[in-house]
Amino acid sequence: MTETLESIAQAMVAPGKGILAADESSGTIKKRFDAIKVESTEENRRDYRELLFRTEEAMKNHISGVILYDETIRQKAKDGTPLVDLIKKAGSIPGIKVDAGAKPMPGFPGETVTEGLDGLRERLAEYYDLGARFAKWRAVIDIASGIPTTACIEANAEALARYAALCQEAKIVPIVEPEVLMDGDHTADRCFEVTEATLRAVFNRLALHNVNLEGTILKPNMIVSGKKCPKQAGVEEVAEKTIACFKRVVPAAIPGIVFLSGGQSDEDATAHLNAMNAIGGFPWKMSFSYGRALQAAPQKAWAGKPENVPAAQQAFLHRAKMNGLAALGDWESKLEKAA
Ligand code: 13P
């Protein structure tokens, strides 16, 4: 079959599968390794990611694609096999984070705009040759008193659209990720309002830049209460509000929505996704593109020790399986207890 943007996008949201976000930048992976008291060396980062990609049952059955970081897409496993080939051998698609991070937005205290457009065309061509068939760009929208501003939302939406257009020119499916953060004490309704405004701006800009929606995947936050909000929305409320928000602003031509976990607990991230799929009645696939909610458990089990690799792989398989079931609306909390 000829590979097209549409066929890749469809494969990324194949039934019961989702994406492993393993694209932590050097700074972020150091934070994760600090928490398990592992030194963040190039070799340790390789060993850790190799153990994930060699978890065959998880990769084959539940992981449609893996988002890599620049260092990882160039690394080789201990036996010399490129890590990209491990992913492909498991029937999963390699992807790449291409943004250069969220930087303070001049004139707008407390807000950021994501950089990385300069030279992106050339970088995408190289990543394609290295095996990447999709990419990721994350914009960050914070909620606090007086923010986000329209200027911040629009600047980030414009950058996302220019990134997406460049990806499609390079035959790479763009994952468009506008993340409204769950930090702060705002209510779920405020999250709804800001997410709605953000997604509206993003889809306006994607249209302006002639981005092919059938070959685009959206990676958003769910509609949740701020972490410090005294009143936390429950699972059903999160599911209902998220679906209602997206029905207003996400075109039906988008093949799939893959959520970020954003600091939700492992089980919340699974329960929320499951509840949405159990309700159903929307035109897109809804699945996961989790970083922390797939990796916190294996990182803890591994703790940098070779003898813990099987336990870490078991922990990764478990989360991948639970989220795979949630992508079908077939997860039940008793499956967690039985593990
Ligand atoms: P989390 O699921 O840990 O939020 O990470 C997903 C991601 O890729 C953020 O850009």
Tab-separated table of C-alpha atoms and ligand atoms in Angstrom:
chain	number	residue	atom	x	y	z
A	1	MET	CA	0.000	0.000	0.000
A	2	THR	CA	1.324	3.462	-0.793
A	3	GLU	CA	2.058	5.396	2.349
A	4	THR	CA	0.072	8.621	2.494
A	5	LEU	CA	-0.414	11.204	5.228
A	6	GLU	CA	-3.936	9.848	5.639
A	7	SER	CA	-2.865	6.207	5.923
A	8	ILE	CA	-0.172	7.034	8.479
A	9	ALA	CA	-2.625	9.118	10.521
A	10	GLN	CA	-5.140	6.257	10.455
A	11	ALA	CA	-2.483	3.769	11.572
A	12	MET	CA	-1.564	6.074	14.481
A	13	VAL	CA	-5.084	5.695	15.842
A	14	ALA	CA	-5.664	2.024	14.986
A	15	PRO	CA	-8.316	0.467	17.275
A	16	GLY	CA	-7.032	-0.262	20.776
A	17	LYS	CA	-3.682	1.404	20.150
A	18	GLY	CA	-2.130	4.699	21.126
A	19	ILE	CA	1.157	6.562	21.210
A	20	LEU	CA	4.073	6.339	23.606
A	21	ALA	CA	5.466	9.833	24.205
A	22	ALA	CA	9.132	9.052	24.911
A	23	ASP	CA	10.400	12.407	23.650
A	24	GLU	CA	11.465	13.936	26.951
A	25	SER	CA	14.100	16.580	26.275
A	26	SER	CA	17.465	16.189	28.028
A	27	GLY	CA	16.240	18.492	30.811
A	28	THR	CA	12.968	16.628	31.352
A	29	ILE	CA	14.476	13.127	31.321
A	30	LYS	CA	17.036	14.308	33.868
A	31	LYS	CA	14.153	15.316	36.161
A	32	ARG	CA	12.544	11.876	35.700
A	33	PHE	CA	15.864	10.097	36.340
A	34	ASP	CA	16.588	12.277	39.393
A	35	ALA	CA	13.330	10.994	40.878
A	36	ILE	CA	14.563	7.373	40.605
A	37	LYS	CA	18.155	8.295	41.486
A	38	VAL	CA	19.620	7.410	38.103
A	39	GLU	CA	22.293	9.537	36.500
A	40	SER	CA	21.146	10.988	33.167
A	41	THR	CA	23.951	9.766	30.900
A	42	GLU	CA	23.542	9.035	27.208
A	43	GLU	CA	23.967	5.321	27.925
A	44	ASN	CA	21.376	5.240	30.715
A	45	ARG	CA	18.889	7.108	28.543
A	46	ARG	CA	19.536	4.576	25.774
A	47	ASP	CA	19.213	1.569	28.092
A	48	TYR	CA	15.960	2.867	29.517
A	49	ARG	CA	14.356	3.580	26.165
A	50	GLU	CA	15.657	0.317	24.732
A	51	LEU	CA	13.870	-1.630	27.458
A	52	LEU	CA	10.594	0.061	26.534
A	53	PHE	CA	10.955	-0.554	22.802
A	54	ARG	CA	11.869	-4.202	23.458
A	55	THR	CA	8.654	-4.808	25.413
A	56	GLU	CA	7.279	-6.691	22.458
A	57	GLU	CA	3.796	-7.498	23.673
A	58	ALA	CA	3.136	-3.864	24.617
A	59	MET	CA	4.601	-2.445	21.430
A	60	LYS	CA	2.905	-4.921	19.051
A	61	ASN	CA	-0.537	-4.831	20.578
A	62	HIS	CA	-1.004	-1.410	22.122
A	63	ILE	CA	1.537	1.137	20.824
A	64	SER	CA	0.891	2.483	17.314
A	65	GLY	CA	3.759	4.966	17.377
A	66	VAL	CA	6.568	6.330	19.526
A	67	ILE	CA	7.576	9.988	19.777
A	68	LEU	CA	11.363	10.208	19.980
A	69	TYR	CA	13.781	12.948	20.939
A	70	ASP	CA	16.587	14.024	18.581
A	71	GLU	CA	19.186	12.046	20.542
A	72	THR	CA	17.074	8.862	20.601
A	73	ILE	CA	16.255	8.742	16.892
A	74	ARG	CA	20.026	8.523	16.257
A	75	GLN	CA	20.848	5.964	18.985
A	76	LYS	CA	21.645	2.298	18.641
A	77	ALA	CA	20.679	-0.489	21.043
A	78	LYS	CA	23.394	-2.326	22.966
A	79	ASP	CA	23.649	-4.916	20.154
A	80	GLY	CA	24.028	-2.203	17.499
A	81	THR	CA	20.451	-2.225	16.144
A	82	PRO	CA	19.157	1.317	15.624
A	83	LEU	CA	16.401	2.033	18.185
A	84	VAL	CA	14.201	3.123	15.268
A	85	ASP	CA	14.469	-0.408	13.856
A	86	LEU	CA	13.313	-1.927	17.153
A	87	ILE	CA	10.194	0.230	16.937
A	88	LYS	CA	9.543	-0.660	13.304
A	89	LYS	CA	10.132	-4.363	13.954
A	90	ALA	CA	7.374	-4.251	16.555
A	91	GLY	CA	5.023	-2.835	13.889
A	92	SER	CA	4.999	0.609	15.475
A	93	ILE	CA	5.731	3.948	13.765
A	94	PRO	CA	8.685	6.152	14.747
A	95	GLY	CA	7.898	9.837	15.315
A	96	ILE	CA	9.955	12.839	16.387
A	97	LYS	CA	9.579	15.921	18.585
A	98	VAL	CA	10.640	18.890	16.477
A	99	ASP	CA	9.826	21.956	18.547
A	100	ALA	CA	12.616	23.734	20.396
A	101	GLY	CA	10.577	24.338	23.539
A	102	ALA	CA	8.237	26.949	24.995
A	103	LYS	CA	10.086	30.250	25.560
A	104	PRO	CA	8.958	33.355	27.480
A	105	MET	CA	6.821	35.520	25.211
A	106	PRO	CA	8.198	39.066	25.118
A	107	GLY	CA	5.762	41.604	26.518
A	108	PHE	CA	3.510	38.934	28.019
A	109	PRO	CA	4.676	38.018	31.529
A	110	GLY	CA	3.878	34.447	32.523
A	111	GLU	CA	3.177	33.320	28.968
A	112	THR	CA	5.224	31.320	26.474
A	113	VAL	CA	5.448	30.838	22.744
A	114	THR	CA	6.981	27.691	21.274
A	115	GLU	CA	10.032	28.121	19.058
A	116	GLY	CA	11.628	25.933	16.382
A	117	LEU	CA	10.409	27.017	12.925
A	118	ASP	CA	13.746	28.271	11.595
A	119	GLY	CA	15.494	25.475	9.707
A	120	LEU	CA	12.575	23.128	10.319
A	121	ARG	CA	12.199	22.192	6.626
A	122	GLU	CA	15.779	20.843	6.574
A	123	ARG	CA	15.424	19.060	9.915
A	124	LEU	CA	12.213	17.364	8.773
A	125	ALA	CA	13.920	16.055	5.631
A	126	GLU	CA	16.658	14.532	7.776
A	127	TYR	CA	14.180	13.027	10.244
A	128	TYR	CA	12.248	11.492	7.339
A	129	ASP	CA	15.456	9.812	6.176
A	130	LEU	CA	16.051	8.565	9.726
A	131	GLY	CA	12.606	6.898	9.634
A	132	ALA	CA	10.210	9.395	11.235
A	133	ARG	CA	6.717	9.372	9.731
A	134	PHE	CA	5.077	11.719	12.195
A	135	ALA	CA	6.191	14.662	14.308
A	136	LYS	CA	5.118	16.562	17.405
A	137	TRP	CA	5.074	20.260	18.336
A	138	ARG	CA	3.833	21.313	21.760
A	139	ALA	CA	2.404	24.740	22.518
A	140	VAL	CA	1.811	25.592	26.164
A	141	ILE	CA	-1.103	27.689	27.393
A	142	ASP	CA	-1.155	28.523	31.092
A	143	ILE	CA	-4.247	29.589	33.023
A	144	ALA	CA	-3.907	32.228	35.742
A	145	SER	CA	-5.314	35.629	36.555
A	146	GLY	CA	-5.458	37.614	33.288
A	147	ILE	CA	-3.950	34.848	31.158
A	148	PRO	CA	-3.986	33.387	28.612
A	149	THR	CA	-4.113	36.462	26.390
A	150	THR	CA	-5.402	36.370	22.831
A	151	ALA	CA	-1.893	37.312	21.685
A	152	CYS	CA	-0.427	34.190	23.294
A	153	ILE	CA	-3.104	31.873	21.911
A	154	GLU	CA	-2.788	33.328	18.406
A	155	ALA	CA	1.030	33.306	18.336
A	156	ASN	CA	1.087	29.656	19.387
A	157	ALA	CA	-1.692	28.702	16.958
A	158	GLU	CA	0.176	30.360	14.074
A	159	ALA	CA	3.382	28.494	14.917
A	160	LEU	CA	1.502	25.182	15.160
A	161	ALA	CA	-0.057	25.763	11.733
A	162	ARG	CA	3.258	26.681	10.091
A	163	TYR	CA	4.850	23.610	11.658
A	164	ALA	CA	1.992	21.382	10.447
A	165	ALA	CA	2.255	22.720	6.884
A	166	LEU	CA	6.018	22.081	6.810
A	167	CYS	CA	5.496	18.538	8.131
A	168	GLN	CA	2.979	17.685	5.438
A	169	GLU	CA	5.288	19.054	2.738
A	170	ALA	CA	7.878	16.560	4.076
A	171	LYS	CA	5.303	13.679	4.042
A	172	ILE	CA	5.277	13.631	7.830
A	173	VAL	CA	2.014	13.602	9.811
A	174	PRO	CA	1.921	16.505	12.277
A	175	ILE	CA	0.719	15.900	15.813
A	176	VAL	CA	-0.645	19.302	16.754
A	177	GLU	CA	-0.368	19.713	20.531
A	178	PRO	CA	-1.821	22.783	22.184
A	179	GLU	CA	-1.588	21.947	25.900
A	180	VAL	CA	-3.687	23.937	28.337
A	181	LEU	CA	-1.907	23.246	31.612
A	182	MET	CA	-3.668	21.784	34.641
A	183	ASP	CA	-1.451	23.739	37.076
A	184	GLY	CA	-3.336	26.304	39.151
A	185	ASP	CA	-6.603	26.502	41.036
A	186	HIS	CA	-8.994	27.080	38.126
A	187	THR	CA	-12.220	25.127	37.714
A	188	ALA	CA	-12.956	22.583	34.978
A	189	ASP	CA	-15.313	25.154	33.433
A	190	ARG	CA	-12.455	27.650	33.094
A	191	CYS	CA	-10.363	24.895	31.478
A	192	PHE	CA	-13.280	24.289	29.067
A	193	GLU	CA	-13.426	27.982	28.122
A	194	VAL	CA	-9.677	28.311	27.533
A	195	THR	CA	-9.407	24.991	25.671
A	196	GLU	CA	-12.339	25.941	23.445
A	197	ALA	CA	-10.759	29.312	22.576
A	198	THR	CA	-7.370	27.692	21.977
A	199	LEU	CA	-8.675	24.928	19.719
A	200	ARG	CA	-10.795	27.400	17.768
A	201	ALA	CA	-7.700	29.513	17.084
A	202	VAL	CA	-5.635	26.441	16.173
A	203	PHE	CA	-8.174	25.123	13.646
A	204	ASN	CA	-8.619	28.598	12.128
A	205	ARG	CA	-4.860	28.824	11.553
A	206	LEU	CA	-4.633	25.266	10.224
A	207	ALA	CA	-7.307	26.197	7.659
A	208	LEU	CA	-5.501	29.446	6.784
A	209	HIS	CA	-2.301	27.495	6.086
A	210	ASN	CA	-4.099	24.858	3.960
A	211	VAL	CA	-3.228	22.038	6.317
A	212	ASN	CA	-4.792	18.719	5.323
A	213	LEU	CA	-6.878	17.739	8.352
A	214	GLU	CA	-7.256	14.109	7.252
A	215	GLY	CA	-3.480	13.852	7.631
A	216	THR	CA	-3.286	15.591	11.032
A	217	ILE	CA	-3.575	14.234	14.586
A	218	LEU	CA	-4.634	16.445	17.510
A	219	LYS	CA	-2.970	16.022	20.908
A	220	PRO	CA	-4.883	18.046	23.478
A	221	ASN	CA	-5.459	18.193	27.213
A	222	MET	CA	-8.692	16.841	28.643
A	223	ILE	CA	-11.106	19.224	30.359
A	224	VAL	CA	-10.027	18.802	33.979
A	225	SER	CA	-9.991	20.940	37.123
A	226	GLY	CA	-6.754	22.744	37.998
A	227	LYS	CA	-4.627	20.631	40.346
A	228	LYS	CA	-5.151	23.088	43.182
A	229	CYS	CA	-8.867	23.650	42.605
A	230	PRO	CA	-10.730	22.659	45.782
A	231	LYS	CA	-13.549	21.121	43.743
A	232	GLN	CA	-12.250	18.362	41.468
A	233	ALA	CA	-14.422	17.252	38.537
A	234	GLY	CA	-15.136	13.505	38.636
A	235	VAL	CA	-14.471	10.982	35.885
A	236	GLU	CA	-17.877	11.253	34.191
A	237	GLU	CA	-17.786	15.059	34.322
A	238	VAL	CA	-14.328	15.175	32.752
A	239	ALA	CA	-15.462	12.812	30.002
A	240	GLU	CA	-18.686	14.691	29.268
A	241	LYS	CA	-17.063	18.130	29.292
A	242	THR	CA	-14.169	17.028	27.098
A	243	ILE	CA	-16.493	15.524	24.500
A	244	ALA	CA	-18.793	18.591	24.583
A	245	CYS	CA	-15.865	20.986	24.134
A	246	PHE	CA	-14.349	19.068	21.240
A	247	LYS	CA	-17.670	18.637	19.443
A	248	ARG	CA	-17.865	22.428	19.240
A	249	VAL	CA	-14.469	23.043	17.744
A	250	VAL	CA	-12.711	19.960	16.332
A	251	PRO	CA	-13.600	19.244	12.681
A	252	ALA	CA	-14.849	15.715	11.932
A	253	ALA	CA	-12.119	15.366	9.271
A	254	ILE	CA	-9.484	14.922	12.002
A	255	PRO	CA	-8.909	11.116	12.182
A	256	GLY	CA	-7.917	11.021	15.797
A	257	ILE	CA	-7.468	12.787	19.080
A	258	VAL	CA	-4.646	11.422	21.251
A	259	PHE	CA	-4.603	12.921	24.718
A	260	LEU	CA	-1.598	13.954	26.770
A	261	SER	CA	-1.653	12.897	30.415
A	262	GLY	CA	-0.345	16.238	31.695
A	263	GLY	CA	0.261	15.217	35.292
A	264	GLN	CA	-2.921	13.164	35.876
A	265	SER	CA	-2.398	10.021	37.915
A	266	ASP	CA	-1.904	6.843	35.871
A	267	GLU	CA	-5.319	5.529	36.752
A	268	ASP	CA	-7.121	8.844	36.178
A	269	ALA	CA	-5.600	9.138	32.704
A	270	THR	CA	-6.877	5.649	31.889
A	271	ALA	CA	-10.301	6.096	33.531
A	272	HIS	CA	-10.947	9.411	31.753
A	273	LEU	CA	-10.063	8.015	28.328
A	274	ASN	CA	-12.177	4.946	28.971
A	275	ALA	CA	-15.189	7.007	30.083
A	276	MET	CA	-15.090	9.068	26.893
A	277	ASN	CA	-14.974	5.998	24.688
A	278	ALA	CA	-17.729	4.341	26.699
A	279	ILE	CA	-19.961	7.393	26.047
A	280	GLY	CA	-18.992	7.545	22.343
A	281	GLY	CA	-21.021	9.377	19.692
A	282	PHE	CA	-18.163	11.461	18.266
A	283	PRO	CA	-16.593	11.327	14.780
A	284	TRP	CA	-12.922	10.847	15.774
A	285	LYS	CA	-10.942	8.043	17.347
A	286	MET	CA	-10.008	8.988	20.906
A	287	SER	CA	-6.818	7.449	22.230
A	288	PHE	CA	-3.684	8.282	24.182
A	289	SER	CA	-0.264	9.814	23.619
A	290	TYR	CA	0.919	9.542	27.182
A	291	GLY	CA	4.349	10.272	28.544
A	292	ARG	CA	4.142	10.150	32.310
A	293	ALA	CA	1.001	7.979	32.505
A	294	LEU	CA	2.782	5.217	30.554
A	295	GLN	CA	6.263	5.616	31.978
A	296	ALA	CA	6.051	6.546	35.663
A	297	ALA	CA	5.448	2.902	36.653
A	298	PRO	CA	8.233	1.350	34.527
A	299	GLN	CA	10.699	4.058	35.602
A	300	LYS	CA	10.016	3.318	39.245
A	301	ALA	CA	10.323	-0.451	38.698
A	302	TRP	CA	13.567	-0.074	36.723
A	303	ALA	CA	15.469	2.367	38.959
A	304	GLY	CA	18.507	2.019	36.692
A	305	LYS	CA	19.210	-1.640	37.561
A	306	PRO	CA	19.643	-4.229	34.782
A	307	GLU	CA	18.084	-6.938	36.977
A	308	ASN	CA	14.878	-4.874	37.152
A	309	VAL	CA	14.375	-4.753	33.371
A	310	PRO	CA	11.750	-7.565	33.321
A	311	ALA	CA	9.750	-5.883	36.113
A	312	ALA	CA	9.934	-2.538	34.320
A	313	GLN	CA	8.757	-4.156	31.077
A	314	GLN	CA	5.889	-5.790	32.942
A	315	ALA	CA	4.880	-2.414	34.392
A	316	PHE	CA	5.022	-0.786	30.957
A	317	LEU	CA	3.001	-3.622	29.407
A	318	HIS	CA	0.371	-3.259	32.092
A	319	ARG	CA	-0.132	0.491	31.509
A	320	ALA	CA	-0.063	0.038	27.719
A	321	LYS	CA	-2.686	-2.699	27.978
A	322	MET	CA	-4.927	-0.690	30.328
A	323	ASN	CA	-4.788	2.345	28.049
A	324	GLY	CA	-5.335	0.168	24.966
A	325	LEU	CA	-8.529	-1.116	26.584
A	326	ALA	CA	-9.515	2.453	27.512
A	327	ALA	CA	-9.122	3.471	23.865
A	328	LEU	CA	-11.888	0.947	23.145
A	329	GLY	CA	-14.021	1.826	26.181
A	330	ASP	CA	-13.387	-1.692	27.542
A	331	TRP	CA	-11.339	-0.896	30.666
A	332	GLU	CA	-12.659	-1.584	34.175
A	333	SER	CA	-10.992	-0.511	37.404
A	334	LYS	CA	-11.030	-4.095	38.687
A	335	LEU	CA	-8.429	-4.922	36.012
A	336	GLU	CA	-6.042	-2.618	37.865
A	337	LYS	CA	-6.611	-4.307	41.195
A	338	ALA	CA	-6.036	-7.743	39.665
A	339	ALA	CA	-2.614	-6.742	38.341
B	1	13P	P1	2.522	13.659	29.372
B	1	13P	O1	1.540	12.569	28.986
B	1	13P	O2	3.472	13.265	30.444
B	1	13P	O3	1.828	14.975	29.590
B	1	13P	O4	3.476	13.859	28.120
B	1	13P	C1	2.942	13.900	26.870
B	1	13P	C2	3.721	14.818	26.021
B	1	13P	O5	4.258	14.429	25.015
B	1	13P	C3	3.772	16.234	26.399
B	1	13P	O6	4.262	16.977	25.334
